[in-house]
Short mmCIF file of C-alpha atoms in Angstrom, two decimals:
data_model
loop_
_atom_site.label_atom_id
_atom_site.label_comp_id
_atom_site.label_asym_id
_atom_site.label_seq_id
_atom_site.Cartn_x
_atom_site.Cartn_y
_atom_site.Cartn_z
CA UNK A 7 28.90 -1.95 -12.99
CA UNK A 8 29.88 1.12 -14.95
CA UNK A 9 27.10 3.25 -13.49
CA UNK A 10 28.04 2.06 -10.03
CA UNK A 11 31.58 3.26 -10.56
CA UNK A 12 30.47 6.59 -12.02
CA UNK A 13 28.44 7.34 -8.90
CA UNK A 14 31.24 6.22 -6.58
CA UNK A 15 34.26 8.10 -7.86
CA UNK A 16 33.15 11.75 -7.35
CA UNK A 17 32.70 11.46 -3.56
CA UNK A 18 35.91 9.41 -3.29
CA UNK A 19 37.82 12.14 -5.08
CA UNK A 20 36.19 14.76 -2.85
CA UNK A 21 37.28 12.91 0.30
CA UNK A 22 40.81 12.44 -1.02
CA UNK A 23 41.01 16.13 -1.86
CA UNK A 24 39.82 17.04 1.63
CA UNK A 25 42.42 14.76 3.23
CA UNK A 26 45.21 16.22 1.10
CA UNK A 27 44.25 19.79 2.07
CA UNK A 28 44.14 18.72 5.70
CA UNK A 29 47.56 17.06 5.50
CA UNK A 30 49.07 20.04 3.70
CA UNK A 31 47.63 22.49 6.21
CA UNK A 32 49.07 20.57 9.16
CA UNK A 33 52.50 20.60 7.50
CA UNK A 34 52.45 24.15 6.32
CA UNK A 35 51.16 25.78 9.48
CA UNK A 36 52.99 23.37 11.74
CA UNK A 37 49.89 22.60 13.80
CA UNK A 38 50.44 20.93 17.17
CA UNK A 39 49.57 17.26 17.16
CA UNK A 40 47.25 17.57 20.19
CA UNK A 41 45.23 20.23 18.40
CA UNK A 42 44.92 18.70 14.95
CA UNK A 43 46.88 15.59 14.01
CA UNK A 44 47.58 14.94 10.34
CA UNK A 45 45.53 12.23 8.56
CA UNK A 46 48.71 10.15 8.25
CA UNK A 47 49.28 10.35 12.01
CA UNK A 48 45.70 9.26 12.64
CA UNK A 49 46.12 6.42 10.16
CA UNK A 50 49.33 5.35 11.90
CA UNK A 51 47.62 5.38 15.29
CA UNK A 52 44.65 3.45 13.89
CA UNK A 53 46.96 0.64 12.76
CA UNK A 54 49.25 0.46 15.79
CA UNK A 55 46.47 0.95 18.35
CA UNK A 56 43.94 -1.34 16.67
CA UNK A 57 44.41 -4.27 19.04
CA UNK A 58 43.65 -2.12 22.09
CA UNK A 59 40.52 -0.77 20.39
CA UNK A 60 38.95 -4.09 19.45
CA UNK A 61 37.60 -4.77 22.90
CA UNK A 62 36.03 -1.32 23.14
CA UNK A 63 34.58 -1.54 19.64
CA UNK A 64 33.06 -4.91 20.41
CA UNK A 65 31.51 -3.61 23.66
CA UNK A 66 29.95 -0.65 21.84
CA UNK A 67 28.68 -2.80 19.00
CA UNK A 68 27.02 -5.20 21.42
CA UNK A 69 25.41 -2.36 23.34
CA UNK A 70 24.27 -0.73 20.09
CA UNK A 71 22.67 -3.89 18.72
CA UNK A 72 20.85 -4.70 21.97
CA UNK A 73 19.58 -1.13 22.36
CA UNK A 74 18.62 -0.90 18.71
CA UNK A 75 16.69 -4.17 18.80
CA UNK A 76 14.77 -3.18 21.91
CA UNK A 77 14.14 0.38 20.69
CA UNK A 78 12.97 -0.73 17.27
CA UNK A 79 10.79 -3.44 18.81
CA UNK A 80 9.14 -0.97 21.18
CA UNK A 81 8.70 1.53 18.34
CA UNK A 82 6.96 -1.06 16.17
CA UNK A 83 4.73 -2.34 18.98
CA UNK A 84 3.78 1.20 19.92
CA UNK A 85 2.90 2.12 16.35
CA UNK A 86 0.77 -1.03 15.96
CA UNK A 87 -1.07 -0.27 19.18
CA UNK A 88 -1.69 3.35 18.20
CA UNK A 89 -2.75 2.31 14.70
CA UNK A 90 -5.21 -0.29 15.98
CA UNK A 91 -6.80 1.99 18.57
CA UNK A 92 -7.51 5.40 17.02
CA UNK A 93 -8.36 6.86 20.40
CA UNK A 94 -4.89 5.98 21.71
CA UNK A 95 -3.41 7.67 18.68
CA UNK A 96 -5.25 10.95 19.20
CA UNK A 97 -4.36 10.85 22.90
CA UNK A 98 -0.71 9.84 22.67
CA UNK A 99 0.57 11.00 19.30
CA UNK A 100 1.02 14.68 20.31
CA UNK A 101 2.76 13.55 23.49
CA UNK A 102 5.03 11.34 21.42
CA UNK A 103 6.04 14.32 19.26
CA UNK A 104 6.45 16.53 22.34
CA UNK A 105 8.64 13.95 24.05
CA UNK A 106 11.23 14.50 21.35
CA UNK A 107 11.84 18.01 22.66
CA UNK A 108 13.50 16.50 25.72
CA UNK A 109 17.15 16.06 24.75
CA UNK A 110 18.27 12.52 25.47
CA UNK A 111 21.68 13.73 26.58
CA UNK A 112 19.97 15.65 29.34
CA UNK A 113 18.19 12.51 30.49
CA UNK A 114 21.28 10.33 30.52
CA UNK A 115 22.68 11.58 33.88
CA UNK A 116 19.28 10.99 35.48
CA UNK A 117 19.20 7.45 34.15
CA UNK A 118 22.66 6.85 35.61
CA UNK A 119 21.44 8.04 39.00
CA UNK A 120 18.41 5.78 38.84
CA UNK A 121 19.87 2.67 37.26
CA UNK A 122 23.58 2.80 38.09
CA UNK A 123 26.46 2.27 35.73
CA UNK A 124 25.57 -1.07 34.21
CA UNK A 125 24.12 -1.93 30.85
CA UNK A 126 20.54 -0.94 31.68
CA UNK A 127 20.72 2.89 31.66
CA UNK A 128 22.65 2.83 28.38
CA UNK A 129 20.18 0.49 26.78
CA UNK A 130 17.42 2.84 27.92
CA UNK A 131 19.21 5.81 26.32
CA UNK A 132 19.48 3.96 22.99
CA UNK A 133 15.88 2.80 23.23
CA UNK A 134 14.77 6.38 23.77
CA UNK A 135 16.54 7.65 20.66
CA UNK A 136 15.54 4.61 18.54
CA UNK A 137 11.86 4.07 19.16
CA UNK A 138 10.71 7.47 17.98
CA UNK A 139 11.78 7.43 14.31
CA UNK A 140 10.54 3.86 13.99
CA UNK A 141 7.18 4.56 15.63
CA UNK A 142 6.52 7.72 13.62
CA UNK A 143 7.57 6.21 10.29
CA UNK A 144 5.52 3.06 10.91
CA UNK A 145 2.44 5.05 11.96
CA UNK A 146 2.79 7.23 8.91
CA UNK A 147 3.17 4.24 6.63
CA UNK A 148 0.19 2.44 8.14
CA UNK A 149 -1.99 5.54 7.89
CA UNK A 150 -1.19 5.99 4.21
CA UNK A 151 -2.64 2.69 3.10
CA UNK A 152 -4.01 3.02 -0.41
CA UNK A 153 -7.75 3.79 -0.24
CA UNK A 154 -8.70 1.81 -3.35
CA UNK A 155 -6.80 -1.27 -2.22
CA UNK A 156 -8.43 -0.95 1.20
CA UNK A 157 -11.91 -0.72 -0.38
CA UNK A 158 -11.10 -3.75 -2.48
CA UNK A 159 -10.04 -5.79 0.54
CA UNK A 160 -13.09 -4.80 2.57
CA UNK A 161 -15.60 -5.41 -0.21
CA UNK A 162 -14.03 -8.77 -0.94
CA UNK A 163 -14.60 -9.68 2.68
CA UNK A 164 -11.06 -9.74 4.08
CA UNK A 165 -10.88 -9.99 7.87
CA UNK A 166 -9.16 -7.18 9.79
CA UNK A 167 -6.19 -9.49 10.37
CA UNK A 168 -5.95 -10.27 6.65
CA UNK A 169 -6.18 -6.58 5.84
CA UNK A 170 -3.35 -5.92 8.25
CA UNK A 171 -0.99 -8.70 7.18
CA UNK A 172 -1.72 -8.68 3.45
CA UNK A 173 -2.23 -4.98 2.82
CA UNK A 174 -1.36 -2.52 5.57
CA UNK A 175 1.91 -4.06 6.70
CA UNK A 176 3.47 -4.70 3.27
CA UNK A 177 2.25 -1.28 2.15
CA UNK A 178 3.95 0.36 5.14
CA UNK A 179 7.16 -1.65 4.89
CA UNK A 180 9.21 0.88 2.86
CA UNK A 181 8.18 3.61 5.28
CA UNK A 182 8.99 1.41 8.30
CA UNK A 183 12.42 0.70 6.88
CA UNK A 184 13.23 4.36 6.40
CA UNK A 185 12.45 4.81 10.11
CA UNK A 186 14.57 1.81 11.05
CA UNK A 187 17.48 3.15 9.02
CA UNK A 188 17.39 6.42 10.96
CA UNK A 189 17.15 4.45 14.20
CA UNK A 190 20.23 2.45 13.20
CA UNK A 191 22.40 5.57 13.00
CA UNK A 192 20.85 7.03 16.14
CA UNK A 193 21.54 3.84 18.05
CA UNK A 194 25.33 4.19 17.62
CA UNK A 195 25.09 7.79 18.76
CA UNK A 196 22.99 6.74 21.77
CA UNK A 197 25.52 4.08 22.74
CA UNK A 198 28.42 6.54 22.61
CA UNK A 199 26.53 9.12 24.66
CA UNK A 200 25.71 6.45 27.24
CA UNK A 201 29.34 5.45 27.44
CA UNK A 202 30.50 9.06 27.80
CA UNK A 203 28.42 9.55 30.84
CA UNK A 204 29.36 6.44 32.72
CA UNK A 205 31.10 3.32 31.61
CA UNK A 206 34.30 1.38 31.97
CA UNK A 207 34.55 0.22 28.38
CA UNK A 208 33.33 1.01 24.88
CA UNK A 209 34.31 3.56 22.29
CA UNK A 210 32.65 6.40 24.18
CA UNK A 211 34.65 5.55 27.28
CA UNK A 212 37.83 5.28 25.22
CA UNK A 213 37.18 8.73 23.73
CA UNK A 214 36.78 10.33 27.14
CA UNK A 215 39.95 8.63 28.36
CA UNK A 216 42.03 9.82 25.40
CA UNK A 217 40.56 13.29 25.60
CA UNK A 218 41.89 13.70 29.14
CA UNK A 219 45.33 12.62 27.89
CA UNK A 220 45.20 15.07 24.95
CA UNK A 221 45.64 12.14 22.57
CA UNK A 222 43.74 13.89 19.81
CA UNK A 223 44.92 11.35 17.26
CA UNK A 224 43.20 8.60 19.26
CA UNK A 225 40.03 10.68 19.58
CA UNK A 226 40.00 10.87 15.79
CA UNK A 227 40.50 7.12 15.55
CA UNK A 228 37.53 6.67 17.89
CA UNK A 229 35.41 8.93 15.65
CA UNK A 230 36.47 6.86 12.68
CA UNK A 231 35.35 3.70 14.47
CA UNK A 232 32.00 5.29 15.31
CA UNK A 233 31.49 6.23 11.67
CA UNK A 234 32.34 2.69 10.60
CA UNK A 235 29.92 1.25 13.18
CA UNK A 236 27.15 3.52 11.88
CA UNK A 237 27.88 2.48 8.32
CA UNK A 238 27.82 -1.17 9.36
CA UNK A 239 24.41 -0.79 11.02
CA UNK A 240 22.92 1.06 8.06
CA UNK A 241 24.49 -1.42 5.66
CA UNK A 242 22.93 -4.40 7.40
CA UNK A 243 19.53 -2.69 7.47
CA UNK A 244 19.76 -1.75 3.79
CA UNK A 245 20.64 -5.33 2.90
CA UNK A 246 17.67 -6.61 4.88
CA UNK A 247 15.43 -4.04 3.20
CA UNK A 248 16.56 -5.14 -0.25
CA UNK A 249 15.74 -8.72 0.60
CA UNK A 250 12.32 -7.93 2.04
CA UNK A 251 11.17 -5.30 -0.46
CA UNK A 252 11.80 -6.71 -3.86
CA UNK A 253 9.17 -4.81 -5.76
CA UNK A 254 9.86 -1.40 -7.26
CA UNK A 255 10.31 1.03 -4.39
CA UNK A 256 8.96 4.07 -6.13
CA UNK A 257 5.76 2.36 -7.27
CA UNK B 11 -21.84 -23.65 -4.53
CA UNK B 12 -24.31 -26.20 -3.19
CA UNK B 13 -24.99 -23.91 -0.25
CA UNK B 14 -25.90 -21.14 -2.62
CA UNK B 15 -28.07 -23.44 -4.70
CA UNK B 16 -30.11 -24.58 -1.70
CA UNK B 17 -30.41 -20.98 -0.54
CA UNK B 18 -31.97 -19.90 -3.79
CA UNK B 19 -34.25 -22.94 -3.82
CA UNK B 20 -35.49 -22.07 -0.37
CA UNK B 21 -36.02 -18.50 -1.45
CA UNK B 22 -37.84 -19.25 -4.62
CA UNK B 23 -40.20 -21.61 -2.81
CA UNK B 24 -40.83 -18.88 -0.24
CA UNK B 25 -41.16 -16.18 -2.89
CA UNK B 26 -44.18 -15.42 -4.96
CA UNK B 27 -43.01 -16.26 -8.48
CA UNK B 28 -41.24 -19.27 -9.90
CA UNK B 29 -38.70 -17.04 -11.63
CA UNK B 30 -35.22 -17.23 -10.08
CA UNK B 31 -34.50 -14.59 -7.47
CA UNK B 32 -32.23 -11.83 -8.81
CA UNK B 33 -28.56 -12.42 -8.08
CA UNK B 34 -28.50 -8.85 -6.85
CA UNK B 35 -31.34 -6.52 -6.12
CA UNK B 36 -31.18 -2.99 -4.83
CA UNK B 37 -34.43 -1.60 -3.44
CA UNK B 38 -35.20 2.05 -2.79
CA UNK B 39 -31.70 3.10 -1.79
CA UNK B 40 -31.36 6.59 -0.41
CA UNK B 41 -28.11 8.15 0.72
CA UNK B 42 -27.50 11.60 2.08
CA UNK B 43 -24.05 12.80 3.04
CA UNK B 44 -24.19 15.31 5.83
CA UNK B 45 -21.31 17.63 6.26
CA UNK B 46 -21.52 20.38 8.85
CA UNK B 47 -24.78 22.06 7.96
CA UNK B 48 -25.01 21.15 4.31
CA UNK B 49 -26.68 17.99 3.08
CA UNK B 50 -25.85 16.31 -0.19
CA UNK B 51 -28.51 13.98 -1.52
CA UNK B 52 -26.49 11.46 -3.48
CA UNK B 53 -28.96 8.67 -4.15
CA UNK B 54 -32.73 8.85 -4.08
CA UNK B 55 -35.08 5.87 -4.30
CA UNK B 56 -32.69 3.93 -6.48
CA UNK B 57 -33.77 0.40 -7.39
CA UNK B 58 -32.27 -2.07 -9.83
CA UNK B 59 -31.83 -5.78 -10.28
CA UNK B 60 -29.31 -8.14 -11.81
CA UNK B 61 -30.67 -11.56 -12.76
CA UNK B 62 -28.42 -14.62 -12.48
CA UNK B 63 -26.00 -14.61 -15.39
CA UNK B 64 -27.09 -11.18 -16.54
CA UNK B 65 -24.70 -8.40 -17.52
CA UNK B 66 -26.12 -5.09 -16.33
CA UNK B 67 -24.60 -1.64 -16.81
CA UNK B 68 -25.21 1.61 -15.01
CA UNK B 69 -24.63 4.73 -17.02
CA UNK B 70 -25.09 8.26 -15.85
CA UNK B 71 -23.64 11.74 -15.63
CA UNK B 72 -20.64 12.14 -13.36
CA UNK B 73 -21.63 12.84 -9.81
CA UNK B 74 -24.73 10.68 -9.98
CA UNK B 75 -23.49 8.62 -7.03
CA UNK B 76 -22.53 5.50 -8.96
CA UNK B 77 -19.46 4.79 -6.87
CA UNK B 78 -21.44 5.44 -3.71
CA UNK B 79 -23.92 2.83 -4.87
CA UNK B 80 -21.09 0.31 -5.19
CA UNK B 81 -19.84 1.16 -1.75
CA UNK B 82 -23.33 0.52 -0.41
CA UNK B 83 -23.63 -2.80 -2.26
CA UNK B 84 -20.16 -3.74 -1.00
CA UNK B 85 -21.17 -2.96 2.57
CA UNK B 86 -18.63 -0.18 3.06
CA UNK B 87 -21.25 2.44 3.85
CA UNK B 88 -24.79 2.09 5.11
CA UNK B 89 -27.70 3.53 3.11
CA UNK B 90 -30.12 5.90 4.83
CA UNK B 91 -33.00 3.89 3.42
CA UNK B 92 -33.45 0.84 1.24
CA UNK B 93 -32.09 -2.64 1.05
CA UNK B 94 -29.54 -4.72 -0.80
CA UNK B 95 -30.65 -8.29 -1.53
CA UNK B 96 -28.76 -11.19 -2.98
CA UNK B 97 -30.64 -14.23 -4.19
CA UNK B 98 -33.61 -12.90 -2.27
CA UNK B 99 -31.78 -12.59 1.03
CA UNK B 100 -31.15 -9.22 2.62
CA UNK B 101 -27.43 -8.47 2.85
CA UNK B 102 -27.50 -4.70 3.44
CA UNK B 103 -24.24 -3.63 5.08
CA UNK B 104 -22.59 -7.05 4.76
CA UNK B 105 -19.08 -7.07 3.39
CA UNK B 106 -17.55 -9.81 1.30
CA UNK B 107 -20.66 -10.47 -0.79
CA UNK B 108 -19.38 -9.24 -4.13
CA UNK B 109 -16.40 -9.68 -6.40
CA UNK B 110 -15.13 -6.18 -6.94
CA UNK B 111 -13.02 -4.57 -9.62
CA UNK B 112 -12.08 -0.99 -8.77
CA UNK B 113 -11.59 1.87 -11.21
CA UNK B 114 -7.81 1.77 -10.86
CA UNK B 115 -6.38 -1.72 -11.11
CA UNK B 116 -5.14 -1.41 -7.49
CA UNK B 117 -2.98 -4.50 -7.82
CA UNK B 118 -0.70 -4.99 -4.84
CA UNK B 119 2.77 -3.89 -6.00
CA UNK B 120 4.55 -6.30 -3.66
CA UNK B 121 2.80 -9.31 -5.14
CA UNK B 122 3.51 -10.90 -8.49
CA UNK B 123 0.66 -10.87 -11.01
CA UNK B 124 -0.14 -14.47 -10.17
CA UNK B 125 -0.19 -13.79 -6.42
CA UNK B 126 -2.48 -10.82 -7.09
CA UNK B 127 -4.88 -12.91 -9.12
CA UNK B 128 -5.10 -15.66 -6.52
CA UNK B 129 -5.58 -13.19 -3.64
CA UNK B 130 -9.37 -13.68 -3.32
CA UNK B 131 -8.97 -17.46 -3.05
CA UNK B 132 -6.18 -16.97 -0.55
CA UNK B 133 -8.51 -14.78 1.51
CA UNK B 134 -11.06 -17.57 1.44
CA UNK B 135 -8.49 -20.02 2.76
CA UNK B 136 -8.21 -22.11 -0.41
CA UNK B 137 -4.99 -24.10 -0.44
CA UNK B 138 -2.18 -22.21 -2.12
CA UNK B 139 -1.52 -25.00 -4.61
CA UNK B 140 -5.07 -25.20 -5.95
CA UNK B 141 -5.44 -21.42 -5.98
CA UNK B 142 -2.20 -21.22 -7.95
CA UNK B 143 -3.32 -23.83 -10.45
CA UNK B 144 -6.64 -22.03 -10.86
CA UNK B 145 -4.93 -18.67 -11.34
CA UNK B 146 -2.46 -20.10 -13.86
CA UNK B 147 -5.25 -21.62 -15.93
CA UNK B 148 -7.13 -18.33 -16.04
CA UNK B 149 -4.06 -16.27 -16.81
CA UNK B 150 -3.28 -18.54 -19.71
CA UNK B 151 -6.85 -18.21 -20.94
CA UNK B 152 -6.82 -14.42 -20.53
CA UNK B 153 -3.64 -13.75 -22.43
CA UNK B 154 -1.50 -13.19 -19.35
CA UNK B 155 0.49 -16.40 -19.73
CA UNK B 156 4.21 -15.81 -19.19
CA UNK B 157 3.56 -12.89 -16.84
CA UNK B 158 2.88 -15.01 -13.73
CA UNK B 159 6.04 -13.91 -11.94
CA UNK B 160 6.05 -10.31 -13.19
CA UNK B 161 5.37 -7.46 -10.80
CA UNK B 162 2.43 -5.18 -11.68
CA UNK B 163 4.49 -2.05 -12.42
CA UNK B 164 6.22 -3.85 -15.29
CA UNK B 165 2.90 -4.37 -17.12
CA UNK B 166 0.99 -1.99 -19.38
CA UNK B 167 -2.26 -0.40 -18.17
CA UNK B 168 -4.35 -2.82 -20.24
CA UNK B 169 -2.52 -5.85 -18.85
CA UNK B 170 -2.95 -4.56 -15.32
CA UNK B 171 -6.68 -4.19 -15.93
CA UNK B 172 -6.84 -7.75 -17.21
CA UNK B 173 -5.16 -8.94 -14.04
CA UNK B 174 -7.54 -6.85 -11.91
CA UNK B 175 -10.50 -8.33 -13.79
CA UNK B 176 -9.18 -11.85 -13.29
CA UNK B 177 -8.75 -11.12 -9.61
CA UNK B 178 -12.44 -10.22 -9.48
CA UNK B 179 -13.33 -13.27 -11.57
CA UNK B 180 -11.43 -15.54 -9.16
CA UNK B 181 -13.54 -14.29 -6.28
CA UNK B 182 -16.01 -16.99 -5.32
CA UNK B 183 -18.87 -14.50 -4.96
CA UNK B 184 -21.47 -14.75 -7.73
CA UNK B 185 -22.00 -11.05 -8.40
CA UNK B 186 -19.19 -9.06 -9.95
CA UNK B 187 -19.19 -5.29 -9.57
CA UNK B 188 -17.00 -3.47 -12.08
CA UNK B 189 -16.43 0.21 -11.40
CA UNK B 190 -15.58 1.91 -14.71
CA UNK B 191 -13.11 -0.84 -15.49
CA UNK B 192 -11.65 0.71 -18.63
CA UNK B 193 -11.97 4.44 -18.01
CA UNK B 194 -8.23 4.91 -17.49
CA UNK B 195 -7.28 3.28 -20.79
CA UNK B 196 -6.73 4.86 -24.19
CA UNK B 197 -9.42 4.32 -26.83
CA UNK B 198 -7.61 1.58 -28.70
CA UNK B 199 -6.73 -0.46 -25.62
CA UNK B 200 -10.24 0.12 -24.42
CA UNK B 201 -11.97 -1.43 -27.40
CA UNK B 202 -9.44 -4.25 -27.25
CA UNK B 203 -10.34 -4.83 -23.61
CA UNK B 204 -14.07 -4.73 -24.36
CA UNK B 205 -13.68 -7.52 -26.89
CA UNK B 206 -11.55 -9.45 -24.40
CA UNK B 207 -14.08 -9.01 -21.61
CA UNK B 208 -16.98 -10.00 -23.88
CA UNK B 209 -15.13 -13.14 -24.81
CA UNK B 210 -14.30 -14.16 -21.23
CA UNK B 211 -17.67 -13.19 -19.85
CA UNK B 212 -19.70 -15.07 -22.46
CA UNK B 213 -17.77 -18.16 -21.37
CA UNK B 214 -18.40 -17.74 -17.67
CA UNK B 215 -21.76 -15.97 -17.52
CA UNK B 216 -21.31 -14.46 -14.12
CA UNK B 217 -23.81 -11.90 -12.89
CA UNK B 218 -22.22 -8.53 -13.54
CA UNK B 219 -23.05 -4.98 -12.54
CA UNK B 220 -20.81 -2.49 -14.33
CA UNK B 221 -20.51 1.27 -14.04
CA UNK B 222 -19.50 3.06 -17.22
CA UNK B 223 -19.54 6.46 -18.89
CA UNK B 224 -19.36 4.93 -22.29
CA UNK B 225 -22.67 4.26 -24.08
CA UNK B 226 -21.17 2.00 -26.75
CA UNK B 227 -19.37 -0.04 -24.14
CA UNK B 228 -22.56 -0.48 -22.14
CA UNK B 229 -24.57 -1.53 -25.21
CA UNK B 230 -21.91 -3.87 -26.51
CA UNK B 231 -21.46 -5.75 -23.25
CA UNK B 232 -24.77 -5.61 -21.41
CA UNK B 233 -28.13 -7.31 -21.42
CA UNK B 234 -29.74 -4.30 -19.81
CA UNK B 235 -28.71 -0.76 -18.99
CA UNK B 236 -29.88 1.55 -16.23
CA UNK B 237 -29.62 5.23 -17.01
CA UNK B 238 -29.16 7.27 -13.88
CA UNK B 239 -30.19 10.87 -13.31
CA UNK B 240 -27.81 13.54 -12.08
CA UNK B 241 -27.58 14.01 -8.34
CA UNK B 242 -29.51 12.78 -6.47
CA UNK B 243 -29.08 9.63 -8.52
CA UNK B 244 -32.14 7.59 -9.34
CA UNK B 245 -33.10 5.41 -12.28
CA UNK B 246 -34.28 7.51 -15.24
CA UNK B 247 -34.79 4.64 -17.58
CA UNK B 248 -34.01 0.99 -18.06
CA UNK B 249 -32.99 -0.08 -21.56
CA UNK B 250 -32.72 -3.64 -22.85
CA UNK B 251 -29.94 -4.49 -25.25
CA UNK B 252 -31.63 -7.39 -27.04
CA UNK B 253 -28.73 -8.41 -29.28
CA UNK B 254 -27.91 -12.06 -29.65
CA UNK B 255 -24.84 -13.58 -28.10
CA UNK B 256 -22.07 -14.29 -28.75
CA UNK B 257 -21.65 -10.70 -29.80
CA UNK B 258 -19.07 -9.41 -32.18
CA UNK B 259 -17.61 -6.00 -32.63
CA UNK B 260 -19.42 -5.43 -35.94
CA UNK B 261 -22.53 -5.06 -33.80
CA UNK B 262 -21.38 -1.44 -33.44
CA UNK B 263 -22.47 -0.85 -37.04
CA UNK B 264 -25.87 -2.50 -36.70
CA UNK B 265 -28.73 0.00 -37.31
CA UNK B 266 -30.67 -1.11 -34.23
CA UNK B 267 -27.50 -0.70 -32.16
CA UNK B 268 -27.00 2.83 -33.45
CA UNK B 269 -30.63 3.67 -32.84
CA UNK B 270 -30.43 2.52 -29.20
CA UNK B 271 -27.20 4.40 -28.80
CA UNK B 272 -28.69 7.70 -29.94
CA UNK B 273 -31.75 7.09 -27.78
CA UNK B 274 -29.62 6.67 -24.65
CA UNK B 275 -27.44 9.56 -25.58
CA UNK B 276 -30.53 11.78 -26.01
CA UNK B 277 -31.77 10.86 -22.53
CA UNK B 278 -28.36 11.60 -21.04
CA UNK B 279 -27.99 14.90 -22.88
CA UNK B 280 -31.40 16.02 -21.72
CA UNK B 281 -30.48 15.14 -18.14
CA UNK B 282 -27.21 17.00 -18.38
CA UNK B 283 -28.96 20.12 -19.72
CA UNK B 284 -31.57 20.05 -17.00
CA UNK B 285 -28.79 20.46 -14.46
CA UNK B 286 -26.97 23.26 -16.25
#
């Protein structure tokens, strides 16, 4: 408990210090509210405007979770396929890496043109940003299977399926989870980008709306919500990881 | 078990002599690793045999292809020439024929010690309950009682090696291949483990083939010892260790033990010098 507290208080103090400097600067230099609202003003807006935000937050969360699930699923399936068939890996792995040079934001308008303004193009955007970290981390984890353990399993006569389920997969699990954790943060970003480009609800939509009205305080509230959503996603994944990986992580 | 018994009966009736077929026999193994344009001759005409219930050691300079030999026996790599036979039947290139204990304990960190020990039975499809009971009994016997639910990283190196040995012992295969089982341990733990292994093995009398660098260890544990040459590895000499069992540690001070030890060490030193 004590060590937990000693690792928590320095960043909390740093954030508080930052907020105080911010607040003081807004007062001292008399900064316009539409340029930079004070933290207290943002806090006030967050409380009074919360009810109107709930619906948007919920829409974004739903979109994020659906996109994340599909993206992670595709990432895992892809990595398993590439791991099982070495030829596929040599053929597709460089393309996979190359594909990440195409910025997803640049693809989003195209997806809107092709698939309209519904859920589908946004889910595709999230899938595109999610599958890559998962696939690469899983492939890496599967490829790093301990040689001695592998020799042991083979000499003892384990079937390929047993080798996969009892050795390769558990061995790769920490690596897979680090990929999934990255995907979790990306998925919120993907959802917001999707909503920016075309939507009638969600936090991204709300941000665009408030931006046109120069309600900077509300834009900040939206950013706060996005941060909280990201933290929520990562938190859930970390909890799941702790449950699934109970042995020492640094083994 | 019955299957194996009938197999060996069939073989011995088909074979020439009435003596039981060796649990493991390696005949004229040759292995060359080719890399680009260079060829490395690792094993040359290597033959050895392990009789049922016999403890056999292989000792040799480093780089004499001992681990490669195990990989061939285990079916991981194919020899360029020669055969591997078990109970008279050719099993060259077949996996799952031996119980194997690697040089590092290589316990699975995500499994408890107990789940590690019962792994080979789990792979064979034995029911979890009976595998667990079997593992518990052995762990108790082997001084690992109370550590059933511990994870490997919480145990000392010696304890991990015990668990790895039990895992090999729980494998239903008759022949156990131990690859330098104690090389990573300090001298004190090592002699402790040798006594422990002697004790367990003399109870079970499995057929064992063990690689070691340690002459004393080989003499203390084995019935016979094969001395390998430097690369390409082949058998320089086969030495019997005719000491009565059960053996005790004071055997180390026995004059005939010391004489055999210096004999083996002379052969090895000569071989080492030939290469330098």
